[in-house]
Short mmCIF file of C-alpha atoms in Angstrom, two decimals:
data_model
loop_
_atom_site.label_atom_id
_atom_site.label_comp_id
_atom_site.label_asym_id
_atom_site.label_seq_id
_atom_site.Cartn_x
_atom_site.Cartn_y
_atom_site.Cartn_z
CA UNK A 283 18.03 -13.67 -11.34
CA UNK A 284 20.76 -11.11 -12.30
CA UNK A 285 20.47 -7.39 -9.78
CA UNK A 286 17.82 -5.48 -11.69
CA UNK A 287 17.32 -2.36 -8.86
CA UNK A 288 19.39 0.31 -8.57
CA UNK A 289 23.43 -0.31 -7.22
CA UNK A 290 23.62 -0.80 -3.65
CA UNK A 291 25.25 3.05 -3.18
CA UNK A 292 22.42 4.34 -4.66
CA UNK A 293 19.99 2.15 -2.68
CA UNK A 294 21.89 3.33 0.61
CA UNK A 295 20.68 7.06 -0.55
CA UNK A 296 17.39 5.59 -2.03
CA UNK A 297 14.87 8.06 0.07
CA UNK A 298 11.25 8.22 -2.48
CA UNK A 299 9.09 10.94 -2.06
CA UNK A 300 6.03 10.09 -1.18
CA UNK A 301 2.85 10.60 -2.12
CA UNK A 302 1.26 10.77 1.09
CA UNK A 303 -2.66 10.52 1.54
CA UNK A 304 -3.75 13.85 4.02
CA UNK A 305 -5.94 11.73 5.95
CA UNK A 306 -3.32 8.70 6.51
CA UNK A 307 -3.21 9.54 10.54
CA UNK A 308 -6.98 9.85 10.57
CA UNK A 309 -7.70 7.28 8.69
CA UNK A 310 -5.29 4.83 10.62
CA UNK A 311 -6.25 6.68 14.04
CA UNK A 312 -10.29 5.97 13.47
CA UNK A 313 -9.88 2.09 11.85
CA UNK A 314 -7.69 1.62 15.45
CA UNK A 315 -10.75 2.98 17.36
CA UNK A 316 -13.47 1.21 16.00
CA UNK A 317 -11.03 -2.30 16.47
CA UNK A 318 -10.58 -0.87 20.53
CA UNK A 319 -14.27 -0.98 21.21
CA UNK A 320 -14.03 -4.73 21.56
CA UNK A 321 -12.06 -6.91 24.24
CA UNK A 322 -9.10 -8.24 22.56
CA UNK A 323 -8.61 -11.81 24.05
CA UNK A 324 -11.49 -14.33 23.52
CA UNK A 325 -9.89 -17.67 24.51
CA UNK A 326 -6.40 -19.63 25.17
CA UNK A 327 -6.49 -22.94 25.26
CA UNK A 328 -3.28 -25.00 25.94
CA UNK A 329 -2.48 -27.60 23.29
CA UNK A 330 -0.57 -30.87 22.91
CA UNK A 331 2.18 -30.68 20.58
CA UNK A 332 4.24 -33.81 20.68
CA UNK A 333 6.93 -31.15 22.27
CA UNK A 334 8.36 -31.29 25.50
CA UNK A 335 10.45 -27.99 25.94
CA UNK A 336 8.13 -25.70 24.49
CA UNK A 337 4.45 -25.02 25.53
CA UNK A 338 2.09 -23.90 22.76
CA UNK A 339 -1.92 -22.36 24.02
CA UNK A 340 -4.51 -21.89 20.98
CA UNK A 341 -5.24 -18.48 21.07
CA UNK A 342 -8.03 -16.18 19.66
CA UNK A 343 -8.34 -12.97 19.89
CA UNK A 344 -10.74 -9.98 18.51
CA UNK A 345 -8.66 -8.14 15.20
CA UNK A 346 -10.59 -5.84 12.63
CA UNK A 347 -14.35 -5.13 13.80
CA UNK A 348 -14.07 -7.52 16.71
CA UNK A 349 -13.40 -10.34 14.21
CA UNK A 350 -11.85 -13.69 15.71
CA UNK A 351 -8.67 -14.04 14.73
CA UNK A 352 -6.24 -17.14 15.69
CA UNK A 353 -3.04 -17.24 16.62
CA UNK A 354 -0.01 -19.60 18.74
CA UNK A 355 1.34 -18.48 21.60
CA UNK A 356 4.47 -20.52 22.40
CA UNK A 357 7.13 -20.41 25.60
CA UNK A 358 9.77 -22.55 26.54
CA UNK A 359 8.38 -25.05 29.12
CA UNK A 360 8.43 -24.56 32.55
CA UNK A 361 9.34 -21.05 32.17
CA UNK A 362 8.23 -18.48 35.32
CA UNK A 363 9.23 -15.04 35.21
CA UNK A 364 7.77 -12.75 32.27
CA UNK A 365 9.16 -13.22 29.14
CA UNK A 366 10.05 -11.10 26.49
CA UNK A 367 7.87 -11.49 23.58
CA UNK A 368 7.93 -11.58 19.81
CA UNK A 369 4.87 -11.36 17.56
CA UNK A 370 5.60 -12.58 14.16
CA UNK A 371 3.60 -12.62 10.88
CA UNK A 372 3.51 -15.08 8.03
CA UNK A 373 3.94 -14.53 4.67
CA UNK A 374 1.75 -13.62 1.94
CA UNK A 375 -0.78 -16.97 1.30
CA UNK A 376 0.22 -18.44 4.19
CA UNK A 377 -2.05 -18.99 7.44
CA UNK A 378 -0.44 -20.00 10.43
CA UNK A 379 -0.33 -23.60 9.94
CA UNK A 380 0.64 -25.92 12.46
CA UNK A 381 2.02 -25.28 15.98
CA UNK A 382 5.50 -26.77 15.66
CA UNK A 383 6.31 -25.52 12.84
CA UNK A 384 7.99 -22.17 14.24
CA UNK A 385 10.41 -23.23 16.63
CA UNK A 386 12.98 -20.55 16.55
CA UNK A 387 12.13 -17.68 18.89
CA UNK A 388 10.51 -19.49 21.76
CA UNK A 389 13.97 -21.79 21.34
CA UNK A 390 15.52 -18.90 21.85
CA UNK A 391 13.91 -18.10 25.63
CA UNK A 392 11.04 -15.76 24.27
CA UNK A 393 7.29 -16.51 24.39
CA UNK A 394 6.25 -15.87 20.62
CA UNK A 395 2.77 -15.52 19.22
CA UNK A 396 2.15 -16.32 15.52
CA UNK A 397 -0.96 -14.73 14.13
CA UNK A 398 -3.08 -16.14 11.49
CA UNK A 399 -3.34 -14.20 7.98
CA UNK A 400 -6.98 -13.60 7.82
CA UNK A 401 -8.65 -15.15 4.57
CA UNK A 402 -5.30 -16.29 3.42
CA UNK A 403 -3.67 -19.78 3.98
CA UNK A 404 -4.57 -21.74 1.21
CA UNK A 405 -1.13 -21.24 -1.13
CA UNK A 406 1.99 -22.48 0.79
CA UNK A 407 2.14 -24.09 4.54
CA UNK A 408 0.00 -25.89 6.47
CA UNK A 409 -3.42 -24.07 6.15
CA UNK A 410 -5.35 -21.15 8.41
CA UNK A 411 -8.00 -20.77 10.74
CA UNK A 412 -8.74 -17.41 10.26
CA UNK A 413 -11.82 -16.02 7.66
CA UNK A 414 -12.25 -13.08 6.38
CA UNK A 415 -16.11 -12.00 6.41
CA UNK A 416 -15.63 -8.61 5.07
CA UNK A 417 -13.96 -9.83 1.56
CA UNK A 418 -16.67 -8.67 -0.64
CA UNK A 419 -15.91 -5.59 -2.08
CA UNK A 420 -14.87 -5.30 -6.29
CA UNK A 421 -11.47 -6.50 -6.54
CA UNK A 422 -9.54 -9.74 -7.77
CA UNK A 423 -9.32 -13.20 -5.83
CA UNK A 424 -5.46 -12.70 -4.14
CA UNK A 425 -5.44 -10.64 -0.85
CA UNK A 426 -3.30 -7.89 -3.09
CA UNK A 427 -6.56 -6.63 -4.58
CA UNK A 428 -9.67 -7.17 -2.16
CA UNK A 429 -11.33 -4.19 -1.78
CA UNK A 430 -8.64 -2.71 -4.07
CA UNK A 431 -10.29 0.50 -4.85
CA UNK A 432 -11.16 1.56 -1.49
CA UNK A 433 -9.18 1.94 1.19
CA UNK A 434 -11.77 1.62 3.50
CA UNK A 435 -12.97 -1.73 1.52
CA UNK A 436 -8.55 -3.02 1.29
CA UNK A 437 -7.94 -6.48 2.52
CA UNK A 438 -4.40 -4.86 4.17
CA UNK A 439 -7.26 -2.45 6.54
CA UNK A 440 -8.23 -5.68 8.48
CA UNK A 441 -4.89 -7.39 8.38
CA UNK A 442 -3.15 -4.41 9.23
CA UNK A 443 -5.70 -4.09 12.16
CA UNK A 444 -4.90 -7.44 13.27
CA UNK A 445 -1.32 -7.05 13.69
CA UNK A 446 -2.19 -4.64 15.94
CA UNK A 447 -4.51 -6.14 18.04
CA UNK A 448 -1.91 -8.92 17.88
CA UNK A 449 0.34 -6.47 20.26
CA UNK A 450 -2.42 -5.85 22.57
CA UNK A 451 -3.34 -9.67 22.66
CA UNK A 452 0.22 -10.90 23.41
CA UNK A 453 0.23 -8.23 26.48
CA UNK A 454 -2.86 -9.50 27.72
CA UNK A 455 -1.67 -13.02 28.03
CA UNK A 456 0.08 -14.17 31.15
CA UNK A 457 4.06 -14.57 31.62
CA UNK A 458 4.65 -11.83 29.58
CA UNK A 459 6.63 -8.43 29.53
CA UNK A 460 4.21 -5.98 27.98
CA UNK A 461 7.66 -3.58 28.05
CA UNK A 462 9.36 -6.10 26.10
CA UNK A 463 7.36 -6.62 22.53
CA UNK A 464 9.04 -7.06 19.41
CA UNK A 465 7.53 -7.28 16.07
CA UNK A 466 8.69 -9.64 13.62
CA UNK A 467 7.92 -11.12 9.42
CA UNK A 468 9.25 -11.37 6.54
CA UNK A 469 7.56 -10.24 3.28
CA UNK A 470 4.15 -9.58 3.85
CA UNK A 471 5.13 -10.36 7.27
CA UNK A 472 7.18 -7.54 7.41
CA UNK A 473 5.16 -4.89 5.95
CA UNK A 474 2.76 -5.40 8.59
CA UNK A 475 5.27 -5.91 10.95
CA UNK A 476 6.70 -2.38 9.87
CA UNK A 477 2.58 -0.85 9.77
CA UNK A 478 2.64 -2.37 13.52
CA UNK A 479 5.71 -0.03 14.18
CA UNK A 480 3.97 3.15 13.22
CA UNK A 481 1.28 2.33 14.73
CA UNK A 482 1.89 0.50 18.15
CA UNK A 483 3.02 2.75 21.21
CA UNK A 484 6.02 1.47 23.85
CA UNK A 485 6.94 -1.27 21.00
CA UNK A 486 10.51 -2.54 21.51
CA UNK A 487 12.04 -3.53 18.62
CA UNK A 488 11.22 -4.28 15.20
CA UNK A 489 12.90 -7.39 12.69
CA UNK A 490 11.93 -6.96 9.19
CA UNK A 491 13.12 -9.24 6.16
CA UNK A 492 12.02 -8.30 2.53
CA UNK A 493 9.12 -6.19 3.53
CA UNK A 494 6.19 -6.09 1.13
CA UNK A 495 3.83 -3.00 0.76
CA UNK A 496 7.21 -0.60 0.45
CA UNK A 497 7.46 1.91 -2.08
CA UNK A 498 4.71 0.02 -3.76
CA UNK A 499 4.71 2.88 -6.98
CA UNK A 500 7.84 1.93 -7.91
CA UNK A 501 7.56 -2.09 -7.50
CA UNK A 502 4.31 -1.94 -9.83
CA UNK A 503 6.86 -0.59 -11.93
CA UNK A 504 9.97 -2.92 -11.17
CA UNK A 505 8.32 -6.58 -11.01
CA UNK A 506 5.38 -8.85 -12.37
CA UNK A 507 6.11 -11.26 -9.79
CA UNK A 508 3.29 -11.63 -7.16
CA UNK A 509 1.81 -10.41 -5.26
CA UNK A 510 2.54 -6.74 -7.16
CA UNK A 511 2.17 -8.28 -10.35
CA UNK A 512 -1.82 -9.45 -8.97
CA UNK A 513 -2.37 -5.72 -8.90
CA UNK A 514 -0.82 -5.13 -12.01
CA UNK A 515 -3.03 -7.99 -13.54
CA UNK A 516 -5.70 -6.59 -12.12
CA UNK A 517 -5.15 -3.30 -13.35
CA UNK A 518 -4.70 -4.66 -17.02
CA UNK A 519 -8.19 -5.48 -17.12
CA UNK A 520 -9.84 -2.41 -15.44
CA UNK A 521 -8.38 0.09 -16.86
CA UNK A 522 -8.93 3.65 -15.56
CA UNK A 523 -9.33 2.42 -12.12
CA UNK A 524 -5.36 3.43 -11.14
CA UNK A 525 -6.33 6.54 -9.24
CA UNK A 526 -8.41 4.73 -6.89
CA UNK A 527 -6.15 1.54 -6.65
CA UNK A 528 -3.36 3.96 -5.93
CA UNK A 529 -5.14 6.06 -3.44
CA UNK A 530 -6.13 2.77 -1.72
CA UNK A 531 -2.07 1.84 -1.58
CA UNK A 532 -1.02 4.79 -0.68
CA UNK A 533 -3.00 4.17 2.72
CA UNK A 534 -0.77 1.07 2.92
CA UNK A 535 2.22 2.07 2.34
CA UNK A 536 5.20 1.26 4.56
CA UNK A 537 7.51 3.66 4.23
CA UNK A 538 4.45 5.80 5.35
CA UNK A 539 4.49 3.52 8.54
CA UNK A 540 7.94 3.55 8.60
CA UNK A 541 8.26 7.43 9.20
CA UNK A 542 6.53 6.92 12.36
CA UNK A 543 7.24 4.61 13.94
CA UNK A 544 10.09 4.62 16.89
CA UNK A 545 11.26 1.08 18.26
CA UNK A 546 15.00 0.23 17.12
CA UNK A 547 14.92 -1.36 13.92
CA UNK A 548 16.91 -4.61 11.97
CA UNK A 549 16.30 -5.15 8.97
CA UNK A 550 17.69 -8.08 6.27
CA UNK A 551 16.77 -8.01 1.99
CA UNK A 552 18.64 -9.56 -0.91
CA UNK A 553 19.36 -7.20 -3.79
CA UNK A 554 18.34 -9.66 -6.08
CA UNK A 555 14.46 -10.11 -5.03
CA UNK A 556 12.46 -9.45 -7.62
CA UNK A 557 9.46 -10.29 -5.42
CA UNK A 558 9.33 -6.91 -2.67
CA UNK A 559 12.40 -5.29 -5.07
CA UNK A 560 15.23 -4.19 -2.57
CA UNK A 561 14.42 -0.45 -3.01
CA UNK A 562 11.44 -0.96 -1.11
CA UNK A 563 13.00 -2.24 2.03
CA UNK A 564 15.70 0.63 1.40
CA UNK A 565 12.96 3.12 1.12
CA UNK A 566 11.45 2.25 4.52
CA UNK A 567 15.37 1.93 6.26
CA UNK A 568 16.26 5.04 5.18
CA UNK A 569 13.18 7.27 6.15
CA UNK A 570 12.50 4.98 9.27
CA UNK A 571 11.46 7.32 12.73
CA UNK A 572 12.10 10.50 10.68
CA UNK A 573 8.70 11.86 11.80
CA UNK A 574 8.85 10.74 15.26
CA UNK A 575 12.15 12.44 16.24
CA UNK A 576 13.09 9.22 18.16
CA UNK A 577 16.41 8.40 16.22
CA UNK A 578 16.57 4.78 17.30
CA UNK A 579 18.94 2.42 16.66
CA UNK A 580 18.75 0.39 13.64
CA UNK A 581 20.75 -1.39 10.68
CA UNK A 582 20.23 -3.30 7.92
CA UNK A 583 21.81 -5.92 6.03
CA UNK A 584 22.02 -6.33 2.22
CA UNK A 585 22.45 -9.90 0.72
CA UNK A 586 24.04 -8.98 -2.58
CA UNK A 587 23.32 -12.43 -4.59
CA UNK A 588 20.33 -13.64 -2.97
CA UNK A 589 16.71 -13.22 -3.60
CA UNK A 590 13.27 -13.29 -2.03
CA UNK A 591 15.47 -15.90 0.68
CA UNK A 592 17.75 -13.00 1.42
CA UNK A 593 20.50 -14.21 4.43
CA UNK A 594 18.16 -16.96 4.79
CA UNK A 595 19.28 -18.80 8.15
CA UNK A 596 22.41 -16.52 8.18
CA UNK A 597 20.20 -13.69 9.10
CA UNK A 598 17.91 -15.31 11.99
CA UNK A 599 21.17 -15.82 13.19
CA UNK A 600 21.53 -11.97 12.82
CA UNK A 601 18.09 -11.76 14.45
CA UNK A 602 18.76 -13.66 17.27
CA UNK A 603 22.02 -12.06 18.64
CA UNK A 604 20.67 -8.55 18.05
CA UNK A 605 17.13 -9.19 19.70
CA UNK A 606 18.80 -10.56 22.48
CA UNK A 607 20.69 -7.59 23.17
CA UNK A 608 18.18 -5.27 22.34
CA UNK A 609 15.65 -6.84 24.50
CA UNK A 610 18.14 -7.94 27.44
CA UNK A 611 17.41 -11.23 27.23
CA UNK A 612 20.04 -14.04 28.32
CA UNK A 613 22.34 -15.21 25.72
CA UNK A 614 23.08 -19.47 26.68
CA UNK A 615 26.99 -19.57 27.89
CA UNK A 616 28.97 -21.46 25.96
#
């Protein structure tokens, strides 16, 4: 796929204006409160993977209206003092599949928690566990458009929710450094890894790849690739409905999330994506903490002839060496 977004000099001053829904805080600020009324950790179960450096526990906790949601919580074996920990979230159509799967983190000395996508799962990977009860608002059958003219109805609401109660489940959960949370995805992983960032207090670093849900005008614009071009699709058929579909995104958006958040940030994209267009991830870098006056360290890295892959294993690489220092955790001697 040849570049198609703008040059990388103008995507390094790429900062959109937004069009910025006047109840965003409230809106985001009362969904969080009626998710709080319920205990966040239901059960963790230890499980047998076959695996004998890391320990994996089968973990459920309560997400959007007290909602089970399921998760794995992974540390390397034998570990005592409180760990560091990274929550990561999957991709768009994937659930969290099966426990050894994602190796990388806990590897690398952190305890890591990978949360299910609710009502997703069934399109790449290894399957879900998660439901989502509430999917019955108007809208099309991807996760793009549930609930898609309503933000209140939005499938991104309760996953959004989630990754937040994701935060608060991870510091509930024993050998862990509640000081020391990271949030981490790629694609739709990273737009509600950035949405966790605006929303989560004391967070301690963020690692986004390729975030979806960024600058989401313009993408409807740049790409027919999914999951944009679902709404698009969907938008084709029910015409006249674009004011409340946009209304709906615009409570979604990342850069929005973005703005306030505060943790140090690293972020990875490939200018040739054509799936979450690089703009988008651009958009977020560049207008990242601006509202919360924290001025936090953070840099990204542009993979000029790569796609939706972006640095690929290069990058985790990346990843690993900044999280580490970020999050003082012990590098191995070599």
């Amino acid at each position: 796929m040849p570049a198609f977004d703008l040059p990388l000099t103008d995507l390094e001053r790429y900062r959109p204006d937004l069009q910025e829904p006047a109840d965003f805080d409230e809106f985001w600020h009362d969904t969080l409160k009626e998710a709080d009324e319920y205990e966040v950790l239901v059960a963790c179960e230890p499980v047998e993977t076959g695996l004998r450096l890391i320990e994996t526990w089968d973990v459920t906790f309560r997400g959007f209206a007290g909602d089970p949601v399921r998760a794995w919580f992974s540390r390397p074996a034998g570990a005592g003092e409180p760990l560091p920990a990274v929550v990561e979230y999957a991709g768009y159509g994937r659930g969290r599949g099966l426990p050894h799967e994602r190796l990388t983190w806990a590897n690398a000395g952190y305890a890591h928690l990978l949360m299910d996508n609710r009502g997703q799962g069934d399109q790449y990977g290894n399957g879900g566990a998660t439901p989502d009860p509430h999917a019955t608002a108007p809208g099309g059958p991807g996760p793009a458009v549930r609930g898609l003219l309503s933000p209140r109805d939005h499938h991104y609401r309760r996953l959004i929710t989630d990754a937040v109660r994701a935060v608060e489940a991870v510091r509930a959960l024993p050998g862990v450094d509640g000081a020391r949370i990271a949030a981490v995805g790629n694609s739709q992983g990273g737009g509600l890894a950035l949405a966790v960032a605006g929303l989560v207090p004391g967070l301690a670093a963020l690692l986004v790849t390729a975030p979806f849900l960024c600058s989401i005008r313009r993408a409807l614009d740049l790409t027919d690739a999914a999951p944009y071009g679902e709404i698009t699709a969907y938008l084709s058929v029910h015409r006249g409905a674009e004011r409340a579909a946009y209304d709906t995104l615009a409570h979604m958006e990342g850069i929005s999330f973005a703005r306030r958040a505060h943790a140090p940030a690293h972020f990875g994209i490939g200018l040739r994506d054509t799936v979450c267009p690089p703009s988008g991830a651009y958009g977020a870098f560049n207008r990242y903490a601006e509202l919360s006056g924290a001025g936090p360290r953070k840099e990204i890295h542009p993979y000029p002839f790569n796609g939706h892959e972006g640095g690929d294993a290069v990058h985790v690489r990346r990843q690993l060496d900044w999280a580490a220092e970020v999050l003082g955790i012990d590098r191995p001697s070599v």
